[in-house]
Structure formats: structure tokens, C-alpha cells
JSON list of C-alpha atoms in Angstrom, two decimals:
[
{"chain": "E", "resi": 141, "resn": "MET", "atom": "CA", "xyz": [200.56, 97.59, 296.39]},
{"chain": "E", "resi": 142, "resn": "ALA", "atom": "CA", "xyz": [197.23, 99.50, 296.11]},
{"chain": "E", "resi": 143, "resn": "ILE", "atom": "CA", "xyz": [195.13, 98.79, 293.16]},
{"chain": "E", "resi": 144, "resn": "VAL", "atom": "CA", "xyz": [192.50, 100.49, 291.28]},
{"chain": "E", "resi": 145, "resn": "ALA", "atom": "CA", "xyz": [189.85, 98.05, 289.97]},
{"chain": "E", "resi": 146, "resn": "GLU", "atom": "CA", "xyz": [186.73, 99.12, 287.55]},
{"chain": "E", "resi": 147, "resn": "ILE", "atom": "CA", "xyz": [184.20, 96.26, 287.72]},
{"chain": "E", "resi": 148, "resn": "LEU", "atom": "CA", "xyz": [180.94, 95.53, 286.17]},
{"chain": "E", "resi": 149, "resn": "LEU", "atom": "CA", "xyz": [178.15, 93.88, 288.54]},
{"chain": "E", "resi": 150, "resn": "ALA", "atom": "CA", "xyz": [175.92, 92.77, 285.74]},
{"chain": "E", "resi": 151, "resn": "ASP", "atom": "CA", "xyz": [172.49, 91.86, 287.04]},
{"chain": "E", "resi": 152, "resn": "PRO", "atom": "CA", "xyz": [169.52, 92.79, 286.94]},
{"chain": "E", "resi": 153, "resn": "ALA", "atom": "CA", "xyz": [168.45, 92.30, 289.93]},
{"chain": "E", "resi": 154, "resn": "LEU", "atom": "CA", "xyz": [171.02, 94.72, 291.21]},
{"chain": "E", "resi": 155, "resn": "PRO", "atom": "CA", "xyz": [168.67, 98.03, 293.44]},
{"chain": "E", "resi": 156, "resn": "LEU", "atom": "CA", "xyz": [168.09, 100.73, 290.94]},
{"chain": "E", "resi": 157, "resn": "VAL", "atom": "CA", "xyz": [169.21, 98.88, 287.42]},
{"chain": "E", "resi": 158, "resn": "GLY", "atom": "CA", "xyz": [165.41, 98.45, 287.16]},
{"chain": "E", "resi": 159, "resn": "LEU", "atom": "CA", "xyz": [164.80, 102.61, 287.55]},
{"chain": "E", "resi": 160, "resn": "ALA", "atom": "CA", "xyz": [168.38, 103.37, 285.61]},
{"chain": "E", "resi": 161, "resn": "ASN", "atom": "CA", "xyz": [166.41, 101.36, 282.93]},
{"chain": "E", "resi": 162, "resn": "ALA", "atom": "CA", "xyz": [163.17, 103.53, 282.67]},
{"chain": "E", "resi": 163, "resn": "ILE", "atom": "CA", "xyz": [165.39, 107.21, 282.32]},
{"chain": "E", "resi": 164, "resn": "PRO", "atom": "CA", "xyz": [166.41, 108.30, 279.35]},
{"chain": "E", "resi": 165, "resn": "SER", "atom": "CA", "xyz": [170.17, 108.39, 280.20]},
{"chain": "E", "resi": 166, "resn": "GLY", "atom": "CA", "xyz": [170.09, 105.22, 281.76]},
{"chain": "E", "resi": 167, "resn": "GLU", "atom": "CA", "xyz": [172.24, 105.82, 284.54]},
{"chain": "E", "resi": 168, "resn": "ILE", "atom": "CA", "xyz": [172.07, 106.70, 288.00]},
{"chain": "E", "resi": 169, "resn": "SER", "atom": "CA", "xyz": [174.95, 108.26, 289.72]},
{"chain": "E", "resi": 170, "resn": "VAL", "atom": "CA", "xyz": [175.85, 106.94, 293.72]},
{"chain": "E", "resi": 171, "resn": "SER", "atom": "CA", "xyz": [176.77, 109.64, 295.71]},
{"chain": "E", "resi": 172, "resn": "ASN", "atom": "CA", "xyz": [176.64, 107.89, 299.00]},
{"chain": "E", "resi": 173, "resn": "THR", "atom": "CA", "xyz": [175.43, 104.22, 300.67]},
{"chain": "E", "resi": 174, "resn": "VAL", "atom": "CA", "xyz": [174.64, 103.83, 303.70]},
{"chain": "E", "resi": 175, "resn": "GLN", "atom": "CA", "xyz": [173.34, 100.46, 305.51]},
{"chain": "E", "resi": 176, "resn": "LEU", "atom": "CA", "xyz": [170.74, 101.02, 308.23]},
{"chain": "E", "resi": 177, "resn": "ALA", "atom": "CA", "xyz": [170.24, 99.55, 311.01]},
{"chain": "E", "resi": 178, "resn": "ASP", "atom": "CA", "xyz": [167.34, 97.33, 309.86]},
{"chain": "E", "resi": 179, "resn": "GLY", "atom": "CA", "xyz": [169.38, 96.26, 307.31]},
{"chain": "E", "resi": 180, "resn": "ARG", "atom": "CA", "xyz": [167.95, 98.87, 304.36]},
{"chain": "E", "resi": 181, "resn": "LEU", "atom": "CA", "xyz": [170.00, 101.05, 302.20]},
{"chain": "E", "resi": 182, "resn": "LEU", "atom": "CA", "xyz": [170.34, 104.38, 302.61]},
{"chain": "E", "resi": 183, "resn": "VAL", "atom": "CA", "xyz": [171.30, 105.49, 299.11]},
{"chain": "E", "resi": 184, "resn": "THR", "atom": "CA", "xyz": [172.28, 109.54, 297.90]},
{"chain": "E", "resi": 185, "resn": "VAL", "atom": "CA", "xyz": [171.76, 109.90, 293.95]},
{"chain": "E", "resi": 186, "resn": "THR", "atom": "CA", "xyz": [172.15, 112.32, 291.00]},
{"chain": "E", "resi": 187, "resn": "ILE", "atom": "CA", "xyz": [169.77, 112.51, 288.06]},
{"chain": "E", "resi": 188, "resn": "ASP", "atom": "CA", "xyz": [170.32, 114.47, 285.48]},
{"chain": "E", "resi": 189, "resn": "ALA", "atom": "CA", "xyz": [167.96, 117.31, 284.08]},
{"chain": "E", "resi": 190, "resn": "ASP", "atom": "CA", "xyz": [166.58, 115.44, 281.09]},
{"chain": "E", "resi": 191, "resn": "SER", "atom": "CA", "xyz": [166.07, 112.25, 283.11]},
{"chain": "E", "resi": 192, "resn": "ARG", "atom": "CA", "xyz": [164.72, 114.09, 286.04]},
{"chain": "E", "resi": 193, "resn": "ASP", "atom": "CA", "xyz": [160.66, 113.91, 285.04]},
{"chain": "E", "resi": 194, "resn": "ALA", "atom": "CA", "xyz": [160.53, 109.99, 284.23]},
{"chain": "E", "resi": 195, "resn": "PHE", "atom": "CA", "xyz": [162.89, 109.72, 287.40]},
{"chain": "E", "resi": 196, "resn": "ASP", "atom": "CA", "xyz": [159.51, 110.91, 289.30]},
{"chain": "E", "resi": 197, "resn": "ARG", "atom": "CA", "xyz": [157.33, 109.08, 287.22]},
{"chain": "E", "resi": 198, "resn": "GLU", "atom": "CA", "xyz": [159.06, 105.67, 287.42]},
{"chain": "E", "resi": 199, "resn": "LEU", "atom": "CA", "xyz": [159.89, 106.14, 292.02]},
{"chain": "E", "resi": 200, "resn": "ASP", "atom": "CA", "xyz": [156.84, 104.42, 292.52]},
{"chain": "E", "resi": 201, "resn": "ALA", "atom": "CA", "xyz": [156.60, 101.69, 290.45]},
{"chain": "E", "resi": 202, "resn": "GLN", "atom": "CA", "xyz": [160.34, 100.20, 291.81]},
{"chain": "E", "resi": 203, "resn": "PRO", "atom": "CA", "xyz": [159.35, 97.82, 294.46]},
{"chain": "E", "resi": 204, "resn": "GLU", "atom": "CA", "xyz": [163.01, 98.27, 296.34]},
{"chain": "E", "resi": 205, "resn": "ILE", "atom": "CA", "xyz": [162.88, 101.76, 296.90]},
{"chain": "E", "resi": 206, "resn": "VAL", "atom": "CA", "xyz": [160.90, 102.27, 300.51]},
{"chain": "E", "resi": 207, "resn": "ASP", "atom": "CA", "xyz": [160.97, 106.21, 300.06]},
{"chain": "E", "resi": 208, "resn": "ALA", "atom": "CA", "xyz": [162.44, 108.84, 298.44]},
{"chain": "E", "resi": 209, "resn": "ALA", "atom": "CA", "xyz": [163.32, 112.55, 298.58]},
{"chain": "E", "resi": 210, "resn": "GLU", "atom": "CA", "xyz": [164.72, 115.25, 297.16]},
{"chain": "E", "resi": 211, "resn": "ILE", "atom": "CA", "xyz": [167.53, 117.11, 298.26]},
{"chain": "E", "resi": 212, "resn": "GLY", "atom": "CA", "xyz": [168.23, 119.89, 295.55]},
{"chain": "E", "resi": 213, "resn": "ARG", "atom": "CA", "xyz": [169.79, 120.74, 292.46]},
{"chain": "E", "resi": 214, "resn": "THR", "atom": "CA", "xyz": [173.44, 121.64, 291.45]},
{"chain": "E", "resi": 215, "resn": "ALA", "atom": "CA", "xyz": [175.12, 121.96, 287.95]},
{"chain": "E", "resi": 216, "resn": "ASP", "atom": "CA", "xyz": [175.50, 118.14, 287.87]},
{"chain": "E", "resi": 217, "resn": "GLY", "atom": "CA", "xyz": [172.00, 117.53, 288.18]},
{"chain": "E", "resi": 218, "resn": "HIS", "atom": "CA", "xyz": [169.15, 116.86, 290.74]},
{"chain": "E", "resi": 219, "resn": "PHE", "atom": "CA", "xyz": [170.28, 115.14, 294.24]},
{"chain": "E", "resi": 220, "resn": "TYR", "atom": "CA", "xyz": [167.71, 112.93, 296.15]},
{"chain": "E", "resi": 221, "resn": "GLN", "atom": "CA", "xyz": [168.11, 110.68, 298.69]},
{"chain": "E", "resi": 222, "resn": "LEU", "atom": "CA", "xyz": [166.37, 107.00, 298.70]},
{"chain": "E", "resi": 223, "resn": "THR", "atom": "CA", "xyz": [165.69, 104.45, 301.16]},
{"chain": "E", "resi": 224, "resn": "ILE", "atom": "CA", "xyz": [166.05, 101.13, 299.65]},
{"chain": "E", "resi": 225, "resn": "GLU", "atom": "CA", "xyz": [165.27, 96.93, 300.31]},
{"chain": "E", "resi": 226, "resn": "ASP", "atom": "CA", "xyz": [167.83, 94.88, 299.55]},
{"chain": "E", "resi": 227, "resn": "ASP", "atom": "CA", "xyz": [167.59, 91.51, 298.73]},
{"chain": "E", "resi": 228, "resn": "SER", "atom": "CA", "xyz": [170.05, 91.25, 295.97]},
{"chain": "E", "resi": 229, "resn": "GLY", "atom": "CA", "xyz": [172.77, 90.30, 298.92]},
{"chain": "E", "resi": 230, "resn": "LEU", "atom": "CA", "xyz": [174.97, 93.67, 296.77]},
{"chain": "E", "resi": 231, "resn": "ALA", "atom": "CA", "xyz": [175.49, 95.08, 300.45]},
{"chain": "E", "resi": 232, "resn": "ALA", "atom": "CA", "xyz": [176.67, 91.45, 302.05]},
{"chain": "E", "resi": 233, "resn": "SER", "atom": "CA", "xyz": [178.68, 91.19, 299.01]},
{"chain": "E", "resi": 234, "resn": "HIS", "atom": "CA", "xyz": [180.35, 94.25, 299.79]},
{"chain": "E", "resi": 235, "resn": "ASP", "atom": "CA", "xyz": [180.84, 94.07, 303.66]},
{"chain": "E", "resi": 236, "resn": "HIS", "atom": "CA", "xyz": [183.52, 95.88, 304.46]},
{"chain": "E", "resi": 237, "resn": "SER", "atom": "CA", "xyz": [185.20, 94.32, 307.12]},
{"chain": "E", "resi": 238, "resn": "GLU", "atom": "CA", "xyz": [186.00, 91.18, 305.10]},
{"chain": "E", "resi": 239, "resn": "PHE", "atom": "CA", "xyz": [188.32, 93.65, 302.78]},
{"chain": "E", "resi": 240, "resn": "GLU", "atom": "CA", "xyz": [190.18, 96.76, 302.78]},
{"chain": "E", "resi": 241, "resn": "GLY", "atom": "CA", "xyz": [188.63, 98.71, 299.91]},
{"chain": "E", "resi": 242, "resn": "VAL", "atom": "CA", "xyz": [187.27, 102.51, 298.99]},
{"chain": "E", "resi": 243, "resn": "LEU", "atom": "CA", "xyz": [184.48, 103.15, 296.38]},
{"chain": "E", "resi": 244, "resn": "LEU", "atom": "CA", "xyz": [185.89, 106.04, 294.08]},
{"chain": "E", "resi": 245, "resn": "ASP", "atom": "CA", "xyz": [182.95, 105.88, 291.96]},
{"chain": "E", "resi": 246, "resn": "ALA", "atom": "CA", "xyz": [179.73, 103.94, 290.93]},
{"chain": "E", "resi": 247, "resn": "THR", "atom": "CA", "xyz": [177.22, 104.59, 288.68]},
{"chain": "E", "resi": 248, "resn": "VAL", "atom": "CA", "xyz": [174.15, 102.41, 288.38]},
{"chain": "E", "resi": 249, "resn": "THR", "atom": "CA", "xyz": [173.69, 101.43, 284.45]},
{"chain": "E", "resi": 250, "resn": "ARG", "atom": "CA", "xyz": [171.13, 99.56, 282.34]},
{"chain": "E", "resi": 251, "resn": "ASP", "atom": "CA", "xyz": [173.74, 96.61, 282.59]},
{"chain": "E", "resi": 252, "resn": "GLY", "atom": "CA", "xyz": [173.94, 96.86, 285.98]},
{"chain": "E", "resi": 253, "resn": "LEU", "atom": "CA", "xyz": [176.19, 98.64, 288.54]},
{"chain": "E", "resi": 254, "resn": "ARG", "atom": "CA", "xyz": [179.51, 100.03, 287.42]},
{"chain": "E", "resi": 255, "resn": "GLU", "atom": "CA", "xyz": [181.77, 100.48, 290.37]},
{"chain": "E", "resi": 256, "resn": "GLN", "atom": "CA", "xyz": [185.77, 102.30, 290.57]},
{"chain": "E", "resi": 257, "resn": "LYS", "atom": "CA", "xyz": [187.53, 100.84, 293.56]},
{"chain": "E", "resi": 258, "resn": "VAL", "atom": "CA", "xyz": [190.86, 101.23, 295.53]},
{"chain": "E", "resi": 259, "resn": "PHE", "atom": "CA", "xyz": [191.61, 97.85, 297.65]},
{"chain": "E", "resi": 260, "resn": "SER", "atom": "CA", "xyz": [194.77, 97.66, 299.17]},
{"chain": "E", "resi": 261, "resn": "ASP", "atom": "CA", "xyz": [195.95, 95.04, 297.69]},
{"chain": "E", "resi": 262, "resn": "PHE", "atom": "CA", "xyz": [195.38, 91.83, 295.04]},
{"chain": "E", "resi": 263, "resn": "ASP", "atom": "CA", "xyz": [194.21, 89.76, 297.98]},
{"chain": "E", "resi": 264, "resn": "ALA", "atom": "CA", "xyz": [191.40, 92.23, 298.84]},
{"chain": "E", "resi": 265, "resn": "PHE", "atom": "CA", "xyz": [190.14, 92.88, 295.32]},
{"chain": "E", "resi": 266, "resn": "GLN", "atom": "CA", "xyz": [190.36, 88.74, 294.67]},
{"chain": "E", "resi": 267, "resn": "THR", "atom": "CA", "xyz": [188.20, 88.66, 298.46]},
{"chain": "E", "resi": 268, "resn": "LEU", "atom": "CA", "xyz": [185.03, 91.23, 296.60]},
{"chain": "E", "resi": 269, "resn": "ARG", "atom": "CA", "xyz": [185.27, 88.53, 293.61]},
{"chain": "E", "resi": 270, "resn": "ASP", "atom": "CA", "xyz": [184.65, 85.72, 295.59]},
{"chain": "E", "resi": 271, "resn": "ARG", "atom": "CA", "xyz": [182.33, 87.54, 297.56]},
{"chain": "E", "resi": 272, "resn": "CYS", "atom": "CA", "xyz": [180.03, 88.29, 295.15]},
{"chain": "E", "resi": 273, "resn": "ALA", "atom": "CA", "xyz": [180.07, 84.55, 293.59]},
{"chain": "E", "resi": 274, "resn": "VAL", "atom": "CA", "xyz": [179.12, 83.22, 296.58]},
{"chain": "E", "resi": 275, "resn": "HIS", "atom": "CA", "xyz": [175.68, 85.64, 296.75]},
{"chain": "E", "resi": 276, "resn": "ASP", "atom": "CA", "xyz": [175.47, 84.85, 292.88]},
{"chain": "E", "resi": 277, "resn": "ILE", "atom": "CA", "xyz": [176.14, 88.77, 291.65]},
{"chain": "E", "resi": 278, "resn": "PRO", "atom": "CA", "xyz": [178.16, 88.57, 288.28]},
{"chain": "E", "resi": 279, "resn": "PHE", "atom": "CA", "xyz": [181.53, 90.17, 288.48]},
{"chain": "E", "resi": 280, "resn": "GLU", "atom": "CA", "xyz": [183.70, 91.49, 285.30]},
{"chain": "E", "resi": 281, "resn": "LEU", "atom": "CA", "xyz": [186.64, 93.45, 285.35]},
{"chain": "E", "resi": 282, "resn": "LEU", "atom": "CA", "xyz": [186.65, 96.14, 283.08]},
{"chain": "E", "resi": 283, "resn": "THR", "atom": "CA", "xyz": [190.08, 97.83, 283.74]},
{"chain": "E", "resi": 284, "resn": "ILE", "atom": "CA", "xyz": [192.76, 97.92, 286.96]},
{"chain": "E", "resi": 285, "resn": "ALA", "atom": "CA", "xyz": [195.27, 100.07, 287.67]},
{"chain": "E", "resi": 286, "resn": "ALA", "atom": "CA", "xyz": [198.63, 99.37, 290.02]},
{"chain": "E", "resi": 287, "resn": "ASP", "atom": "CA", "xyz": [198.75, 103.24, 290.85]},
{"chain": "E", "resi": 288, "resn": "PRO", "atom": "CA", "xyz": [195.56, 104.73, 292.85]},
{"chain": "E", "resi": 289, "resn": "GLU", "atom": "CA", "xyz": [196.54, 108.44, 291.69]},
{"chain": "E", "resi": 290, "resn": "HIS", "atom": "CA", "xyz": [196.41, 107.91, 288.00]},
{"chain": "E", "resi": 291, "resn": "PRO", "atom": "CA", "xyz": [193.29, 105.46, 288.15]},
{"chain": "E", "resi": 292, "resn": "GLY", "atom": "CA", "xyz": [192.53, 106.19, 284.15]},
{"chain": "E", "resi": 293, "resn": "GLU", "atom": "CA", "xyz": [196.16, 104.79, 283.03]},
{"chain": "E", "resi": 294, "resn": "ARG", "atom": "CA", "xyz": [195.83, 101.42, 283.40]},
{"chain": "E", "resi": 295, "resn": "ASP", "atom": "CA", "xyz": [198.69, 99.20, 284.07]},
{"chain": "E", "resi": 296, "resn": "ARG", "atom": "CA", "xyz": [199.03, 96.89, 280.93]},
{"chain": "E", "resi": 297, "resn": "PHE", "atom": "CA", "xyz": [202.53, 95.91, 281.87]},
{"chain": "E", "resi": 298, "resn": "GLY", "atom": "CA", "xyz": [203.51, 95.98, 277.55]},
{"chain": "E", "resi": 299, "resn": "LEU", "atom": "CA", "xyz": [199.90, 93.82, 276.97]},
{"chain": "E", "resi": 300, "resn": "THR", "atom": "CA", "xyz": [198.11, 94.53, 273.67]},
{"chain": "E", "resi": 301, "resn": "GLU", "atom": "CA", "xyz": [194.88, 96.05, 273.35]},
{"chain": "E", "resi": 302, "resn": "ARG", "atom": "CA", "xyz": [193.59, 92.55, 272.19]},
{"chain": "E", "resi": 303, "resn": "GLN", "atom": "CA", "xyz": [196.14, 90.97, 274.99]},
{"chain": "E", "resi": 304, "resn": "HIS", "atom": "CA", "xyz": [194.07, 92.49, 277.93]},
{"chain": "E", "resi": 305, "resn": "ARG", "atom": "CA", "xyz": [190.84, 91.99, 276.56]},
{"chain": "E", "resi": 306, "resn": "ALA", "atom": "CA", "xyz": [191.82, 88.44, 275.97]},
{"chain": "E", "resi": 307, "resn": "LEU", "atom": "CA", "xyz": [193.21, 88.30, 280.16]},
{"chain": "E", "resi": 308, "resn": "SER", "atom": "CA", "xyz": [190.59, 90.22, 281.24]},
{"chain": "E", "resi": 309, "resn": "VAL", "atom": "CA", "xyz": [187.66, 88.37, 279.83]},
{"chain": "E", "resi": 310, "resn": "ALA", "atom": "CA", "xyz": [189.34, 84.72, 280.52]},
{"chain": "E", "resi": 311, "resn": "TYR", "atom": "CA", "xyz": [189.53, 86.42, 284.28]},
{"chain": "E", "resi": 312, "resn": "SER", "atom": "CA", "xyz": [186.36, 87.71, 285.12]},
{"chain": "E", "resi": 313, "resn": "ARG", "atom": "CA", "xyz": [184.29, 84.84, 283.76]},
{"chain": "E", "resi": 314, "resn": "GLY", "atom": "CA", "xyz": [186.42, 82.62, 285.32]},
{"chain": "E", "resi": 315, "resn": "TYR", "atom": "CA", "xyz": [189.17, 80.63, 283.09]},
{"chain": "E", "resi": 316, "resn": "TYR", "atom": "CA", "xyz": [191.58, 80.49, 285.75]},
{"chain": "E", "resi": 317, "resn": "ASP", "atom": "CA", "xyz": [188.95, 79.05, 288.65]},
{"chain": "E", "resi": 318, "resn": "SER", "atom": "CA", "xyz": [189.62, 75.43, 289.73]},
{"chain": "E", "resi": 319, "resn": "PRO", "atom": "CA", "xyz": [188.08, 73.80, 288.15]},
{"chain": "E", "resi": 320, "resn": "ARG", "atom": "CA", "xyz": [187.36, 75.93, 285.14]},
{"chain": "E", "resi": 321, "resn": "GLN", "atom": "CA", "xyz": [184.19, 78.28, 284.63]},
{"chain": "E", "resi": 322, "resn": "LEU", "atom": "CA", "xyz": [184.74, 78.98, 280.97]},
{"chain": "E", "resi": 323, "resn": "SER", "atom": "CA", "xyz": [186.15, 77.14, 278.55]},
{"chain": "E", "resi": 324, "resn": "THR", "atom": "CA", "xyz": [188.52, 78.10, 275.34]},
{"chain": "E", "resi": 325, "resn": "GLN", "atom": "CA", "xyz": [185.80, 77.90, 272.91]},
{"chain": "E", "resi": 326, "resn": "GLU", "atom": "CA", "xyz": [183.50, 79.87, 274.84]},
{"chain": "E", "resi": 327, "resn": "LEU", "atom": "CA", "xyz": [186.01, 82.29, 275.37]},
{"chain": "E", "resi": 328, "resn": "ALA", "atom": "CA", "xyz": [186.65, 83.02, 271.67]},
{"chain": "E", "resi": 329, "resn": "ASP", "atom": "CA", "xyz": [183.09, 83.03, 271.16]},
{"chain": "E", "resi": 330, "resn": "GLU", "atom": "CA", "xyz": [183.07, 86.25, 273.06]},
{"chain": "E", "resi": 331, "resn": "LEU", "atom": "CA", "xyz": [185.94, 87.82, 271.72]},
{"chain": "E", "resi": 332, "resn": "ASP", "atom": "CA", "xyz": [184.83, 87.01, 268.36]},
{"chain": "E", "resi": 333, "resn": "ILE", "atom": "CA", "xyz": [187.62, 84.84, 267.12]},
{"chain": "E", "resi": 334, "resn": "THR", "atom": "CA", "xyz": [188.90, 80.83, 266.83]},
{"chain": "E", "resi": 335, "resn": "ALA", "atom": "CA", "xyz": [189.38, 78.74, 270.09]},
{"chain": "E", "resi": 336, "resn": "ALA", "atom": "CA", "xyz": [193.33, 78.48, 268.60]},
{"chain": "E", "resi": 337, "resn": "SER", "atom": "CA", "xyz": [193.23, 81.69, 268.13]},
{"chain": "E", "resi": 338, "resn": "ALA", "atom": "CA", "xyz": [192.18, 82.59, 271.72]},
{"chain": "E", "resi": 339, "resn": "SER", "atom": "CA", "xyz": [194.55, 80.17, 273.29]},
{"chain": "E", "resi": 340, "resn": "ASP", "atom": "CA", "xyz": [197.36, 81.46, 270.97]},
{"chain": "E", "resi": 341, "resn": "LEU", "atom": "CA", "xyz": [196.47, 85.10, 272.21]},
{"chain": "E", "resi": 342, "resn": "LEU", "atom": "CA", "xyz": [196.13, 84.06, 276.46]},
{"chain": "E", "resi": 343, "resn": "ARG", "atom": "CA", "xyz": [199.58, 82.09, 276.08]},
{"chain": "E", "resi": 344, "resn": "ARG", "atom": "CA", "xyz": [201.38, 85.39, 274.50]},
{"chain": "E", "resi": 345, "resn": "ALA", "atom": "CA", "xyz": [199.62, 87.46, 276.89]},
{"chain": "E", "resi": 346, "resn": "GLU", "atom": "CA", "xyz": [200.72, 84.83, 279.82]},
{"chain": "E", "resi": 347, "resn": "GLU", "atom": "CA", "xyz": [204.52, 85.46, 278.44]},
{"chain": "E", "resi": 348, "resn": "GLN", "atom": "CA", "xyz": [204.74, 89.15, 278.62]},
{"chain": "E", "resi": 349, "resn": "LEU", "atom": "CA", "xyz": [203.31, 89.30, 281.73]},
{"chain": "E", "resi": 350, "resn": "ILE", "atom": "CA", "xyz": [205.65, 86.64, 282.74]},
{"chain": "E", "resi": 351, "resn": "SER", "atom": "CA", "xyz": [208.44, 88.56, 281.23]},
{"chain": "E", "resi": 352, "resn": "GLN", "atom": "CA", "xyz": [207.63, 91.80, 282.75]},
{"chain": "E", "resi": 353, "resn": "THR", "atom": "CA", "xyz": [207.03, 90.35, 286.31]},
{"chain": "E", "resi": 354, "resn": "LEU", "atom": "CA", "xyz": [209.64, 87.23, 286.60]},
{"chain": "E", "resi": 355, "resn": "GLY", "atom": "CA", "xyz": [212.18, 88.97, 283.50]},
{"chain": "E", "resi": 356, "resn": "PRO", "atom": "CA", "xyz": [216.35, 89.10, 284.05]},
{"chain": "E", "resi": 357, "resn": "GLU", "atom": "CA", "xyz": [215.78, 93.49, 285.24]},
{"chain": "E", "resi": 358, "resn": "GLN", "atom": "CA", "xyz": [213.24, 92.04, 287.92]},
{"chain": "E", "resi": 359, "resn": "TYR", "atom": "CA", "xyz": [214.68, 89.05, 289.21]},
{"chain": "E", "resi": 360, "resn": "LEU", "atom": "CA", "xyz": [218.40, 91.22, 289.51]},
{"chain": "E", "resi": 361, "resn": "ASN", "atom": "CA", "xyz": [215.88, 94.05, 291.43]},
{"chain": "E", "resi": 362, "resn": "GLU", "atom": "CA", "xyz": [215.07, 91.66, 294.04]},
{"chain": "E", "resi": 363, "resn": "LEU", "atom": "CA", "xyz": [218.80, 90.47, 294.37]},
{"chain": "E", "resi": 364, "resn": "THR", "atom": "CA", "xyz": [220.75, 93.71, 295.22]},
{"chain": "E", "resi": 365, "resn": "SER", "atom": "CA", "xyz": [217.28, 95.05, 297.26]}
]
């Protein structure tokens, strides 16, 4: 089943993050990215009108930008085409010969790169997460949905907001990895609750997921399908 996931790669070393920090909006919308034969990236970006002057001033200060050309202006803002040296491992981690995924939206923010992608299945999503780990790129799952036609509506499987956040943070930080990368206390600190509350929150969330996926109705449907 195809899934839609919104992820944050919170790494200040990623291309254009420094530039995003230097402009008023703090955001650079990425329309298209192509890896050139020499390994550089050809990136088309959009800047809002209020950030254009600062963007132009800061271009030469960004060591990863080899070349920049303004394409034109639309109602959405000013379009630029940038040639970028990528030493962060971003392109290597996103090698689409390794997983089946399509980029829906990408925005460089002051925190890193926020992406919304459609993956062919959960394994494809997991492959991207693993590849980011190999290249030391922090990977945080923000939202996930099972219906690619309605990516804004998260499939919560009956989870409350607190349960969904607890599971998202636990998963993205490596709580379920082997060996575990995040302790219950560290999870509790991030959620601003006690360790006992964090453990109970995860237990109830996991029980809800199991009941939704392996409950009597699902089991009956599998037997009769």
C-alpha cells in the first residue's frame, strides 16, 4: 500500500539551510532537483518577494552555491536556478534507484529540509530512513498517511494526538531500533512528561494499533478474503 510521509532532515549542513537562515521568510521552496554528471545539483527554487533582496545579497556568501541565475517572477515569488556542490550526502541518501518514492513537496527551512513524499510501501520509506542514517543525516517523521490522494489527512488508526506524537517521536529517534537509540527517560524528556507516563502512553498507543490491525474484524476479513 502506498503511503505519504512528511519528514524533516534537521541538519544545518544540508544545502541552502544557511541561506534560509539569512532571509526574512526563513524558507526556500524547492521545485525541482537534478543531479548533474559531475555530481553537482541543479536546483530550482522559489523565494517570496519580501526575501528577494536578502536572498540576492547572501548568494555569494554560501560556499555550496557554484552558480545562480534568476529565471523570472510569478504570483508565487521569484524563481532561481542554482548549481550546488553537495558534500552533505543528501543526493546519495536520496538515490531513487534504491527505493520507490516520489517527491510531492520540499522546503528548505532554518531547521533543515522538510519533504513530503509518496512511497510505494513502508519498506521503501524505511529504506530512505536507513540511507539517511548511513549518511549521518537526522531523520524525523512528522506525519504519515495511508491514502496518497489525501496526504493532509493522517491515518491515525484511532490514536489520540498525544499517542500519535509519542509514537512518531519514539520511532524517528530510534526507540524501536535494535539496539535502542533512545531511552524511555529521553523520550519522556522530549515529550515533557515523566518516564512512567511516557511508557504508559506508548503501551496504550501500541495496544490501539494492534487492536486496529489485528482485531476481530480484520482477522475475519483476512480469513474470508
